[in-house]
mmCIF file of C-alpha atoms in Angstrom:
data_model
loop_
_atom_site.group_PDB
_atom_site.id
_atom_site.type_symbol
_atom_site.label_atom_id
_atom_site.label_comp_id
_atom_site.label_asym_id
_atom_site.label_seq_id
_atom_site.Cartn_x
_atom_site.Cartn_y
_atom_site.Cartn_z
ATOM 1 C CA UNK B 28 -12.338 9.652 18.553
ATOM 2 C CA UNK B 29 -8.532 9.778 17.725
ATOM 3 C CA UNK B 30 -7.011 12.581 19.703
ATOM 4 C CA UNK B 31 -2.553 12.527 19.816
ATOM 5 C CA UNK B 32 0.178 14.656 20.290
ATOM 6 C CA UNK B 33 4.137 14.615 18.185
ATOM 7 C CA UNK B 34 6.498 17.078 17.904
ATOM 8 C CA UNK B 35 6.736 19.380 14.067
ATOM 9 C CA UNK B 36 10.036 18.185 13.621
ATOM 10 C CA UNK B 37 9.182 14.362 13.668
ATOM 11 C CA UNK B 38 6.337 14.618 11.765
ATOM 12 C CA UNK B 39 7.706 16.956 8.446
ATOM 13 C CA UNK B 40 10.055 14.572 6.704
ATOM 14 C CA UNK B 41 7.665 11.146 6.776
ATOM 15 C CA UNK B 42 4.506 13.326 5.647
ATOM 16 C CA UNK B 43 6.849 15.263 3.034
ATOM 17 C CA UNK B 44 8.108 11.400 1.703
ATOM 18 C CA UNK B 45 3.960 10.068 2.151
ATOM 19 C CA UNK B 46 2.726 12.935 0.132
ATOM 20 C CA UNK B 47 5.488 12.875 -2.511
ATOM 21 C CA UNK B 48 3.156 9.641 -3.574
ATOM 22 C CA UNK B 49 0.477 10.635 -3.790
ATOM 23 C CA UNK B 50 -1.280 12.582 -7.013
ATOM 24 C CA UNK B 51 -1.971 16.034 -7.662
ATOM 25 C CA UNK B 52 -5.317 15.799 -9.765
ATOM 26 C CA UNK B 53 -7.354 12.434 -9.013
ATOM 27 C CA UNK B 54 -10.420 11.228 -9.517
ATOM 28 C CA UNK B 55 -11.156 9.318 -6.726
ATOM 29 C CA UNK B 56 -11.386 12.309 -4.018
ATOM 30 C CA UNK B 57 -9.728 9.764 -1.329
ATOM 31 C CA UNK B 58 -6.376 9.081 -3.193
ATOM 32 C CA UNK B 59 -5.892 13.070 -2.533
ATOM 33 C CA UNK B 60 -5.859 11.914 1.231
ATOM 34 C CA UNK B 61 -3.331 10.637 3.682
ATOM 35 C CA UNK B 62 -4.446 7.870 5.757
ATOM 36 C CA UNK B 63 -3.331 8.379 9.472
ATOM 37 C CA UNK B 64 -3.703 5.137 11.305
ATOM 38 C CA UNK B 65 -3.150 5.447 15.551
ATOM 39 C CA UNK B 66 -2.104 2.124 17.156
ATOM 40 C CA UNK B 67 -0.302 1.396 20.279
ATOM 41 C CA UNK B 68 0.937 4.381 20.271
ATOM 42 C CA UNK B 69 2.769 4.676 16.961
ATOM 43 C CA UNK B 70 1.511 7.078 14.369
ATOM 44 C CA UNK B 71 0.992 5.293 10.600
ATOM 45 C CA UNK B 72 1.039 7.935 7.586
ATOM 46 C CA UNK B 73 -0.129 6.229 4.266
ATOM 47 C CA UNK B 74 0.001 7.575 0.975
ATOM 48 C CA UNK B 75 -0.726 5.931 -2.991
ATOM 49 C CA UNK B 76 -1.750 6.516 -6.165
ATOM 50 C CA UNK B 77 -2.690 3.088 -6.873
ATOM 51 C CA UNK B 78 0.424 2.085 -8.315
ATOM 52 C CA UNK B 79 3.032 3.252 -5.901
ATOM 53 C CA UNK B 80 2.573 3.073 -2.185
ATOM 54 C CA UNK B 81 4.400 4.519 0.998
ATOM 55 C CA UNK B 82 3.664 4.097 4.647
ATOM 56 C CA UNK B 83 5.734 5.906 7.263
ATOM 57 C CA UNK B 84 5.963 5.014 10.945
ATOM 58 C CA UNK B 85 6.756 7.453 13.671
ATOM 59 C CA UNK B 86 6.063 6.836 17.896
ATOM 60 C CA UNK B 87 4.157 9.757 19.144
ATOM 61 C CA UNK B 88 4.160 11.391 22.431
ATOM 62 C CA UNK B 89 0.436 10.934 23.969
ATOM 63 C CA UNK B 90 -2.512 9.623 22.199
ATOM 64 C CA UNK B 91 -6.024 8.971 22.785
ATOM 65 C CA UNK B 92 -7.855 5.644 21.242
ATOM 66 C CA UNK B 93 -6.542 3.423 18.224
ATOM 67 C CA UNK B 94 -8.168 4.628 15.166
ATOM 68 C CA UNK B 95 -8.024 5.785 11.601
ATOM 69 C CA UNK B 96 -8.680 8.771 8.963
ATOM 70 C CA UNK B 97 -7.748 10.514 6.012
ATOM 71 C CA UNK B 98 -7.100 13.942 5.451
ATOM 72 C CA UNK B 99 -6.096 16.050 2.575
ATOM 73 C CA UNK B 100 -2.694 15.482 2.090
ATOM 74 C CA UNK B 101 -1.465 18.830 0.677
ATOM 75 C CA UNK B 102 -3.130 20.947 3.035
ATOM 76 C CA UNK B 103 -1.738 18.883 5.380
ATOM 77 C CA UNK B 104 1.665 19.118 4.763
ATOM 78 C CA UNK B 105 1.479 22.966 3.877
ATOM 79 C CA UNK B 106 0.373 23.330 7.417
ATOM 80 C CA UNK B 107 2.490 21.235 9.182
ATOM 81 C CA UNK B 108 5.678 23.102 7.380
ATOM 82 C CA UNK B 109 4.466 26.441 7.919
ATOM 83 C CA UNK B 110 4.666 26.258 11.797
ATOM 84 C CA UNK B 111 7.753 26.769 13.857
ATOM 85 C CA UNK B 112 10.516 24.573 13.931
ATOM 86 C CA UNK B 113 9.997 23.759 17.356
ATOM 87 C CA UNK B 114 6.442 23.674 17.706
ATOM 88 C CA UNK B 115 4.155 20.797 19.039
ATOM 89 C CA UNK B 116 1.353 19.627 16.943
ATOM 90 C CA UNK B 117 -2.276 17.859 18.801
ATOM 91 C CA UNK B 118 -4.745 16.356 15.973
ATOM 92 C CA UNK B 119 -8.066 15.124 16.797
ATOM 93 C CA UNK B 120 -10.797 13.539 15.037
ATOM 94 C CA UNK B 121 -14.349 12.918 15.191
ATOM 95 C CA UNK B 122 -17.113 12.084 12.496
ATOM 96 C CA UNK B 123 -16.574 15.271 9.896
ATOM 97 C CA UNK B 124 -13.592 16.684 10.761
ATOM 98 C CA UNK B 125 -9.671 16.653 11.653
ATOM 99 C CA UNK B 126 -8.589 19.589 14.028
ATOM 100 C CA UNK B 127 -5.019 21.102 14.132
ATOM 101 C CA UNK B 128 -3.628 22.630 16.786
ATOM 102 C CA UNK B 129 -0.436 24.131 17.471
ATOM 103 C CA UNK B 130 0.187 27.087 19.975
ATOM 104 C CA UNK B 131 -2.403 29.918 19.442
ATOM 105 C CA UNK B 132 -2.903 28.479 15.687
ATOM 106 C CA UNK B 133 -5.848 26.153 15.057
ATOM 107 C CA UNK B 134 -6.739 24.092 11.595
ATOM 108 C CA UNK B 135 -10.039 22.697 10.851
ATOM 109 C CA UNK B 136 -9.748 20.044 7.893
ATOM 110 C CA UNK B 137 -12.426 17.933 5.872
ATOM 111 C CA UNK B 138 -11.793 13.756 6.287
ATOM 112 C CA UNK B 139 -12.799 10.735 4.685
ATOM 113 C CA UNK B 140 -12.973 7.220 6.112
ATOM 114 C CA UNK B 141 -10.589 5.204 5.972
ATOM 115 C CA UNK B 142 -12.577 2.438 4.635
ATOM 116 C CA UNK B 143 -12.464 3.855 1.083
ATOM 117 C CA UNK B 144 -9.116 4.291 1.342
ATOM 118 C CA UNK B 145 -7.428 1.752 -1.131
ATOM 119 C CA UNK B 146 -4.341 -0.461 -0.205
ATOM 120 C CA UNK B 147 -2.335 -1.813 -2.553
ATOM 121 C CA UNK B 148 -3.027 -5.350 -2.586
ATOM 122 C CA UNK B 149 -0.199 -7.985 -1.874
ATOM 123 C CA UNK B 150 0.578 -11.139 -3.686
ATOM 124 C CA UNK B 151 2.675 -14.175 -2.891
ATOM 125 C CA UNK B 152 6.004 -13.214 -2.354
ATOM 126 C CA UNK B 153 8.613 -14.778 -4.656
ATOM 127 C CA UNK B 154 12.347 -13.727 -2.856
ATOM 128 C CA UNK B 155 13.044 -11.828 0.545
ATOM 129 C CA UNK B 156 16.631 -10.368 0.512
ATOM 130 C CA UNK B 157 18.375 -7.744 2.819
ATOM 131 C CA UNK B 158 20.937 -5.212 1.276
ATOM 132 C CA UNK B 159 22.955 -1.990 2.304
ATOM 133 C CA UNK B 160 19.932 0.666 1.491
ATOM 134 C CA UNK B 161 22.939 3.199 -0.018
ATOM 135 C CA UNK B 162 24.016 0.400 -2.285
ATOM 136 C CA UNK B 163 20.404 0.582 -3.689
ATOM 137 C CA UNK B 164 20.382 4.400 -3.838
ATOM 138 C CA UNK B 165 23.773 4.306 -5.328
ATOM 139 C CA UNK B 166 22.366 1.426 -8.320
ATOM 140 C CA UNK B 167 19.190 4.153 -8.412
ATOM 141 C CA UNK B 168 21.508 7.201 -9.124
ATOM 142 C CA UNK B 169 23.471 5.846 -11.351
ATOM 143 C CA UNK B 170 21.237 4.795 -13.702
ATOM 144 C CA UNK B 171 17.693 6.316 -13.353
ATOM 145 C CA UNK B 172 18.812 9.551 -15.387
ATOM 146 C CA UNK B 173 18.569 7.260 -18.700
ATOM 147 C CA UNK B 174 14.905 6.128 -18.255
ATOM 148 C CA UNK B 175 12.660 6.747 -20.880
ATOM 149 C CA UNK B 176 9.638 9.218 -20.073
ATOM 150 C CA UNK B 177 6.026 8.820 -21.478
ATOM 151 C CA UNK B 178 7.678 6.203 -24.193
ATOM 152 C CA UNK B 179 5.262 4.097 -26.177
ATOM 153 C CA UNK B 180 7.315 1.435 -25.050
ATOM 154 C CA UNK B 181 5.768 1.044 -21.677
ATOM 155 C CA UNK B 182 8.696 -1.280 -21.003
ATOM 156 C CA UNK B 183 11.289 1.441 -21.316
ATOM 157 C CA UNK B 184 9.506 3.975 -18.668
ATOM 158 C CA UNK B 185 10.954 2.550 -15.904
ATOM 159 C CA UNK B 186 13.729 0.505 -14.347
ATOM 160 C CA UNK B 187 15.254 -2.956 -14.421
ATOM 161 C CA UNK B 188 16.678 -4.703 -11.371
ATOM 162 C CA UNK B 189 18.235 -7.954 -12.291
ATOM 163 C CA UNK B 190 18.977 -10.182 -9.520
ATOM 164 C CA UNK B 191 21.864 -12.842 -10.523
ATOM 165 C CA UNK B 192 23.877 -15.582 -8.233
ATOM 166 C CA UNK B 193 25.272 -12.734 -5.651
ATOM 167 C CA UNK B 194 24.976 -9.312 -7.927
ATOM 168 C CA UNK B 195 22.351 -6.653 -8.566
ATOM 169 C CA UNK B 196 22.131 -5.330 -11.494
ATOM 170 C CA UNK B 197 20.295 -1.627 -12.489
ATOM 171 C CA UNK B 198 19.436 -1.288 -16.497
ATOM 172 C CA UNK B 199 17.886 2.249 -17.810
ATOM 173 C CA UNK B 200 17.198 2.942 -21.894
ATOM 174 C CA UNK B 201 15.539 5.332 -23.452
ATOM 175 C CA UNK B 202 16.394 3.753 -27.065
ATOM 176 C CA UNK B 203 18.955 6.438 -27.574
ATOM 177 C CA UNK B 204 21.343 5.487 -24.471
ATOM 178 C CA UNK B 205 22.141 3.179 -21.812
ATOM 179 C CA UNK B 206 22.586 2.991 -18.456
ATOM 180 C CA UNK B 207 24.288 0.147 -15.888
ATOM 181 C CA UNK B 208 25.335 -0.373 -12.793
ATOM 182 C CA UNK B 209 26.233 -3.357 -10.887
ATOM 183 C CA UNK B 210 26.705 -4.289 -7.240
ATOM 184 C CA UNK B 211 27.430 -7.204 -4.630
ATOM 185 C CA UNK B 212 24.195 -8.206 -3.101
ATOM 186 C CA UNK B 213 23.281 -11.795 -1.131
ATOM 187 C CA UNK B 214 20.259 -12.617 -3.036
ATOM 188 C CA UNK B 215 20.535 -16.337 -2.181
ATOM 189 C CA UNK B 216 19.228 -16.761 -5.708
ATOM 190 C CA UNK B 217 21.288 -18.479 -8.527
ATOM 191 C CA UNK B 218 18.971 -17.948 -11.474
ATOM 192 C CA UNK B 219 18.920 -14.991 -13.012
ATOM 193 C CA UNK B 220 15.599 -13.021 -12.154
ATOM 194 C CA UNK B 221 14.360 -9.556 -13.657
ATOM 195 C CA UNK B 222 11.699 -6.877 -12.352
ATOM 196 C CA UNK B 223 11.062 -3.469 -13.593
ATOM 197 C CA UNK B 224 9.988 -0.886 -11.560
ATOM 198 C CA UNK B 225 8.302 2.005 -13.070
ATOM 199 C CA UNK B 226 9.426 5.237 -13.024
ATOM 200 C CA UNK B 227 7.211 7.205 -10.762
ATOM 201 C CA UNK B 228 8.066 4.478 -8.424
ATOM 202 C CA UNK B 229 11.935 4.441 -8.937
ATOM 203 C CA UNK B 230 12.002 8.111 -8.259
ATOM 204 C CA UNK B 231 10.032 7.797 -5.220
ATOM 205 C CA UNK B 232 11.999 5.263 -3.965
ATOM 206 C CA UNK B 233 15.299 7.214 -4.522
ATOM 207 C CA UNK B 234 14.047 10.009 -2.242
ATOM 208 C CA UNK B 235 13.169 7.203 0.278
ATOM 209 C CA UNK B 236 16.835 6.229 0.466
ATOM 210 C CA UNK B 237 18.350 9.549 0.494
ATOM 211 C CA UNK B 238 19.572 10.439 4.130
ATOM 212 C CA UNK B 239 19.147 6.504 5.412
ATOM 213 C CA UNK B 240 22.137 3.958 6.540
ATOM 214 C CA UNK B 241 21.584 0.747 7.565
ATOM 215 C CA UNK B 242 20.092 -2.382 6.283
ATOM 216 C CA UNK B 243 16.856 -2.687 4.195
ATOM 217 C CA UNK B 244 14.478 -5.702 3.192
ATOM 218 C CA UNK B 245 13.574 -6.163 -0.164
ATOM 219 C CA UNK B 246 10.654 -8.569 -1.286
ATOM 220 C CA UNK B 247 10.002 -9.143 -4.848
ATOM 221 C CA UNK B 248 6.431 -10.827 -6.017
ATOM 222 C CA UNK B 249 4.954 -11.571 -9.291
ATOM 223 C CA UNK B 250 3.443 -7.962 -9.693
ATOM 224 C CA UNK B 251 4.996 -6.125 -6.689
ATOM 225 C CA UNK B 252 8.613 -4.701 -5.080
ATOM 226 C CA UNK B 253 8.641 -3.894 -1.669
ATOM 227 C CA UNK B 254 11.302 -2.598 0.078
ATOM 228 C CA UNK B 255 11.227 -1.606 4.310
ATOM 229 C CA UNK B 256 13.542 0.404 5.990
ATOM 230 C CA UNK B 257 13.573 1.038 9.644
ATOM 231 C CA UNK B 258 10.647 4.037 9.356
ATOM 232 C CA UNK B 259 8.860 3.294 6.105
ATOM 233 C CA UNK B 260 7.625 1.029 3.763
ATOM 234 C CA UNK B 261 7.854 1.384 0.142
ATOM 235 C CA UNK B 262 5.420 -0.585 -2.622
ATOM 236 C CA UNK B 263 5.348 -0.480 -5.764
ATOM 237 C CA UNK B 264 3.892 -2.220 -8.690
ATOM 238 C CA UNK B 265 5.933 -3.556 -11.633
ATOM 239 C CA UNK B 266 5.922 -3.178 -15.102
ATOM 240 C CA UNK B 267 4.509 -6.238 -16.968
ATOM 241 C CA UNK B 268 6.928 -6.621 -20.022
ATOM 242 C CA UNK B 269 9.923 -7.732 -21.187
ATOM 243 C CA UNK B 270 13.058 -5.525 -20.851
ATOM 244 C CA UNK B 271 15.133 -5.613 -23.967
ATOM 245 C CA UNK B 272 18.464 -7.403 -23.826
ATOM 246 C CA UNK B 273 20.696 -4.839 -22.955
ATOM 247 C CA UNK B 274 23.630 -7.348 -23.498
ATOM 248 C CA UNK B 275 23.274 -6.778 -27.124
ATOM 249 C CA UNK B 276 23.676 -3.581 -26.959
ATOM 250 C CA UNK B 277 26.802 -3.314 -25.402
ATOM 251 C CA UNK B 278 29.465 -1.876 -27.437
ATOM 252 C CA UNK B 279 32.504 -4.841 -27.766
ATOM 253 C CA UNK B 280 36.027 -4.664 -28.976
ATOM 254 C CA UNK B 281 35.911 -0.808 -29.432
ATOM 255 C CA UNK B 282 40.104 -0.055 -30.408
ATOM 256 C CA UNK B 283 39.876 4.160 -29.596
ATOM 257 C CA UNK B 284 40.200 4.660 -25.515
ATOM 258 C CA UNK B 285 40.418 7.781 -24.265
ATOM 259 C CA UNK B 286 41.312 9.047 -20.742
ATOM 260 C CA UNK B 287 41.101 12.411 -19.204
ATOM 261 C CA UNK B 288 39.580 14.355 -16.259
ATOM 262 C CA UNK B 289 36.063 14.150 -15.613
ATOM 263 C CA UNK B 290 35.678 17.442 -14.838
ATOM 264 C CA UNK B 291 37.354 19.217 -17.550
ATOM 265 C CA UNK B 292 34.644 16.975 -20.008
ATOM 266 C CA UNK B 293 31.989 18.185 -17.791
ATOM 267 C CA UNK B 294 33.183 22.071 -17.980
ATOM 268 C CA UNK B 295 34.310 22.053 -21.635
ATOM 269 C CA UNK B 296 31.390 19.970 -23.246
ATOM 270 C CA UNK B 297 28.917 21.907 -20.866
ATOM 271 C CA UNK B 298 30.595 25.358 -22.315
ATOM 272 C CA UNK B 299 30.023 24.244 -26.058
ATOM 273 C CA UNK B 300 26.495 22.990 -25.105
ATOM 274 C CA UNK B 301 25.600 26.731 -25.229
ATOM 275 C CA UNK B 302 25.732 27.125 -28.581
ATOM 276 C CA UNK B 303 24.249 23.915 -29.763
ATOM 277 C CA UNK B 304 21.283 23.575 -31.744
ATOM 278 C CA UNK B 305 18.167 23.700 -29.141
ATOM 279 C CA UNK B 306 16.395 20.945 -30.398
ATOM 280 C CA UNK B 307 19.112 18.284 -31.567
ATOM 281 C CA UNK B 308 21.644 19.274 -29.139
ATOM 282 C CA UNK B 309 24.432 17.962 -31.110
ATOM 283 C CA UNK B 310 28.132 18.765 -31.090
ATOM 284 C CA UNK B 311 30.926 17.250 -33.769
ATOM 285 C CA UNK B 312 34.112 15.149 -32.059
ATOM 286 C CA UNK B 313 37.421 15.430 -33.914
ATOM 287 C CA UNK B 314 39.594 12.721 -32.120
ATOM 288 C CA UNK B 315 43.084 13.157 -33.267
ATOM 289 C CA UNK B 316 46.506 12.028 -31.124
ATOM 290 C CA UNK B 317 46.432 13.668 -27.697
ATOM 291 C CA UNK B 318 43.270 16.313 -28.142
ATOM 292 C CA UNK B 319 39.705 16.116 -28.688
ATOM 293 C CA UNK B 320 38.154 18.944 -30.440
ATOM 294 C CA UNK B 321 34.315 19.370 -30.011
ATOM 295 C CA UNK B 322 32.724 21.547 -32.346
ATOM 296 C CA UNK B 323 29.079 22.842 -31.587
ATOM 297 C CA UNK B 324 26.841 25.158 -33.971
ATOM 298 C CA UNK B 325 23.298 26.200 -34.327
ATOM 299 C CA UNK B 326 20.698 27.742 -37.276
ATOM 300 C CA UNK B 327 21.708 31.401 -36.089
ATOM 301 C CA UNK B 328 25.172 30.599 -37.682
ATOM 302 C CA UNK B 329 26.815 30.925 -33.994
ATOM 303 C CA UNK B 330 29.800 28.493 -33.424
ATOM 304 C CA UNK B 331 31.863 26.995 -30.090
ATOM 305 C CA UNK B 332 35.090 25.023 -30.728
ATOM 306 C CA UNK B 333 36.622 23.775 -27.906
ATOM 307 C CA UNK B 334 40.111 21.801 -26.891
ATOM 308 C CA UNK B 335 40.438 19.538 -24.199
ATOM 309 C CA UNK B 336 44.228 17.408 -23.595
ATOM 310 C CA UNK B 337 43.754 13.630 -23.911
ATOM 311 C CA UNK B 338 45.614 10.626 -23.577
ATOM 312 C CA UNK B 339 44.963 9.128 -27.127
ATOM 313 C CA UNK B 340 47.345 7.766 -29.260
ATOM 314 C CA UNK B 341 45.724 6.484 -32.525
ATOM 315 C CA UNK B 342 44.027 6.843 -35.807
ATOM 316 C CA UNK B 343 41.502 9.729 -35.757
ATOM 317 C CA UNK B 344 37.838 9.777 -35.582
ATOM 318 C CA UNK B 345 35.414 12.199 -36.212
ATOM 319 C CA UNK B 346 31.675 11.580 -34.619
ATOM 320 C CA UNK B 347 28.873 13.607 -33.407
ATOM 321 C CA UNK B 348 26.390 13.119 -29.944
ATOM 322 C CA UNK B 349 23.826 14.499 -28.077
ATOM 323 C CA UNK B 350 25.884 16.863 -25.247
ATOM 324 C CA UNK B 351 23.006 16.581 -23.379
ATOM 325 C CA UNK B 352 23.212 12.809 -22.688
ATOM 326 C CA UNK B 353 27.219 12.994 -22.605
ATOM 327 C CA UNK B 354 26.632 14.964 -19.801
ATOM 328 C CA UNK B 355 24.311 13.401 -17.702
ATOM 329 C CA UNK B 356 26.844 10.397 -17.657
ATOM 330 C CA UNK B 357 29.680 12.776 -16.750
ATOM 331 C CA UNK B 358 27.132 14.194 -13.741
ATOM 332 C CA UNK B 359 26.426 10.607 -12.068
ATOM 333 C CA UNK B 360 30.258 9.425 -12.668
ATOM 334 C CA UNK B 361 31.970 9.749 -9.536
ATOM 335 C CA UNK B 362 35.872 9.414 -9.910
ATOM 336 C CA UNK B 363 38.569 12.213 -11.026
ATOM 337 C CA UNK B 364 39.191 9.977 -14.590
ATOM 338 C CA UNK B 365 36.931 9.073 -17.122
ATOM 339 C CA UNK B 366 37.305 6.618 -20.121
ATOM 340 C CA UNK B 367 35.778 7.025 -23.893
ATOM 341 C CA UNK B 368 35.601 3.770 -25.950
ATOM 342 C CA UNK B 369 35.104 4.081 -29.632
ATOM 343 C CA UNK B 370 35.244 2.383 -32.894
ATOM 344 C CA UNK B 371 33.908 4.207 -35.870
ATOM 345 C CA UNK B 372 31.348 7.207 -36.374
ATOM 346 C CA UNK B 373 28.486 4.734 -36.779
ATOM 347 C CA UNK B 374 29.234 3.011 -33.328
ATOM 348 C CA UNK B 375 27.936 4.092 -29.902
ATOM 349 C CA UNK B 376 30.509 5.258 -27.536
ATOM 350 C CA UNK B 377 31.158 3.499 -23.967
ATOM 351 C CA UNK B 378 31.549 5.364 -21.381
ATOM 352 C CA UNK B 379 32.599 4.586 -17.952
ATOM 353 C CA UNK B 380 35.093 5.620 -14.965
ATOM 354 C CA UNK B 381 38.548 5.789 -15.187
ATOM 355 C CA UNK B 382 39.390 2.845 -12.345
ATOM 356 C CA UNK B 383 35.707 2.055 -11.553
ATOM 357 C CA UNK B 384 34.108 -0.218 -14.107
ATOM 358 C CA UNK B 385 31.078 -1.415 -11.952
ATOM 359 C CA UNK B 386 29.003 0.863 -14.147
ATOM 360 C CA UNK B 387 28.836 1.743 -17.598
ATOM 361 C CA UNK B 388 27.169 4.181 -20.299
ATOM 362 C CA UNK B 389 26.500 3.734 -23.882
ATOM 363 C CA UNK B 390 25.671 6.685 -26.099
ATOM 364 C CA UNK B 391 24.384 6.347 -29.795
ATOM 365 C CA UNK B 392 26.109 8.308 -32.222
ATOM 366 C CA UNK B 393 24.035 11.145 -34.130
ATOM 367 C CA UNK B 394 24.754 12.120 -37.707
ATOM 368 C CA UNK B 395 25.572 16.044 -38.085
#
C-alpha cells in the first residue's frame, strides 16, 4: 500500500517536465504511464518513450510505505493542474487502483505495475563532466532551430555536441543551413569526441534547463547522454551515425561584410516575408554601397521592396534566400549588431553577431 501527501504546487512543474516525455499514442499501454516510486520519503516521477527518459525528484510531506506504480500520465497531469493553486494532494494505492484526493474532490485512476515498466538501460560510461546548466541551454537555443525534422538522413534529425580540449561545441543542419555555437567547458578531455542527441531528446532537454541555475553533471556513454540537475535526471539515447563535417561547410574568405541593427533585419525582412511565395519563401538581395534592398514576390503578382541603411562599402551583389531561415538566425542572435558575410550569388552567406562571434550561421543561397 503506498499512501503520501505533497503540496499542488510542488508537484505541477516535475509531472508537467515527466509527461512532456512521454508519447501520446503507444503501443505498449505502460509507456502511457508515469512511474511513481515512494522511498524514504522522497517522491520519484518517471517518464520514457524508450528513447528519451526523465525522472524527477521531489521530498513529500507524509507518506506511508516505500513502494511503486504507474498511472496514466495525462490524466494525471490534467488533474493535478485543474485543482487550486494552493491545494494539497493525498494519493494512495492498492492492487487496481490509484486514488486522488484533494479537498472535497476525489479521483479514481487505473495502474499498472511497475514491473513492466521499462528503464532505459545504462552502459559503461565513457566521460563525467560538470558545466553551468544555462551554458548548455544557451548552446541548445542557439542552435536547435536548424535541426532537420523527419530527414532521411537519420543523422541530421538531431544534435551534435562536440567535446574538444576545454570547449563545447553545438552543430545543427538541415542540408540547407547551419547552425554553431561554442562555449568554455572543463571536459578534462583533449581528444576531440562527438555525440548526437536526437531531436525529441534535445527539445526535451531544453525545457529541462529552462528556469534552472546552478551546476549540472553530464555523462556521456557509447549509446547514452545523461545529464542531472539538482531535481531531475535526463537520458537520452544517441544517434548512431556520423555527423557530417561541418568544417567544410563553413563559408571562408567571404570579401562583402555587412553591419547593421539586428532588429531593423528582423522587422524589415519579417515585413517582406508577407508577400513571399508560400512555398519557396524566397526574397531577392540587391547589395549596393550603404543599402540593402530586399525584394519579395509571389504567383498572385503581389510585390514588397524594402530598404534597410547598411554599412557596406563595396562592389554589389545581388542574391536570393529563404526569409524564413534568415530569420530564425536573426530570432536566436542576441546582440543590438549583426554581421552578413558574402562572396558571390552562388555562395552561402555567414551570419553571426556584431561583437559576439562564439556562434555562427550559414545560409545557402536559393536561385530566384
Amino acid at each position: 500500500m503506498i499512501k503520501f501527501s505533497v503540496a499542488r504546487e510542488a508537484l505541477v512543474r516535475p509531472l508537467q517536465l515527466v509527461s512532456g516525455v512521454v508519447e501520446k499514442r503507444q503501443t505498449l499501454p505502460v509507456l502511457s504511464n508515469v512511474l511513481i516510486q515512494i522511498e524514504a520519503g522522497n517522491l520519484s516521477l518517471t517518464g520514457t518513450d524508450l528513447e528519451v527518459e526523465l525522472v524527477g525528484r521531489l521530498p513529500i510531506m507524509d507518506s506511508q510505505g516505500d513502494g511503486e506504480i504507474t498511472i496514466p500520465a495525462k490524466k494525471l497531469l490534467d488533474i493535478v493542474k485543474s485543482l487550486p493553486d494552493d491545494a494539497n494532494i493525498s494519493l494512495s494505492v492498492d492492487e487496481t487502483k490509484a486514488v486522488l484526493t484533494s479537498g472535497r474532490s476525489r479521483f479514481s485512476l487505473s495502474t499498472l505495475p511497475a514491473t513492466d515498466f521499462p528503464s532505459v538501460e545504462d552502459d559503461a560510461d565513457n566521460l563525467k563532466f560538470t558545466m553551468d546548466q544555462q551554458v548548455l541551454k544557451k548552446l541548445i537555443d542557439a542552435t536547435s532551430f536548424a535541426m532537420a525534422h523527419q530527414d532521411v538522413r537519420y543523422y541530421l534529425n538531431g544534435l551534435l555536441l562536440e567535446l574538444n580540449n576545454g570547449q563545447v561545441r553545438a552543430v545543427a543542419t538541415d542540408g540547407h543551413r547551419l547552425a554553431l555555437s561554442t562555449a568554455a567547458a572543463e571536459t578534462g578531455l583533449q581528444d576531440r569526441k562527438q555525440v548526437i542527441v536526437p531531436r525529441k531528446g534535445i527539445l526535451e532537454l531544453s525545457r529541462l534547463l529552462g528556469e534552472g541555475a546552478g551546476e549540472i553533471e553530464v555523462t556521456l556513454g557509447n549509446s547514452h547522454i545523461r545529464v542531472q540537475t539538482p531535481g531531475f535526471t535526463f537520458t537520452s539515447k544517441l544517434v548512431d551515425g556520423k555527423f557530417p563535417d561541418y568544417e567544410r561547410v563553413l563559408p571562408r574568405g567571404g570579401d562583402k561584410v555587412i553591419h547593421g541593427e539586428r532588429q531593423e533585419f528582423k522587422t524589415v525582412f519579417s515585413r517582406a516575408a508577407i508577400l513571399s511565395n508560400e512555398k519557396y519563401r524566397g526574397v531577392r538581395l540587391c547589395l549596393s554601397e550603404g543599402n540593402l534592398q530586399i525584394f519579395a514576390n509571389n504567383p498572385e503578382q503581389e510585390e514588397a521592396e524594402e530598404n534597410i541603411a547598411i554599412e557596406y562599402a563595396g562592389d554589389g551583389l545581388e542574391v536570393g534566400f529563404n526569409v524564413s531561415y534568415l530569420l530564425d538566425v536573426f530570432n536566436v542572435l542576441n546582440g543590438d549588431q549583426v554581421k552578413l558575410i558574402m562572396s558571390d550569388p552562388n555562395s552561402s552567406a555567414l551570419i553571426q553577431d556584431g561583437v559576439d562571434e562564439s556562434s555562427s550561421y550559414v545560409v545557402m543561397p536559393m536561385r530566384l
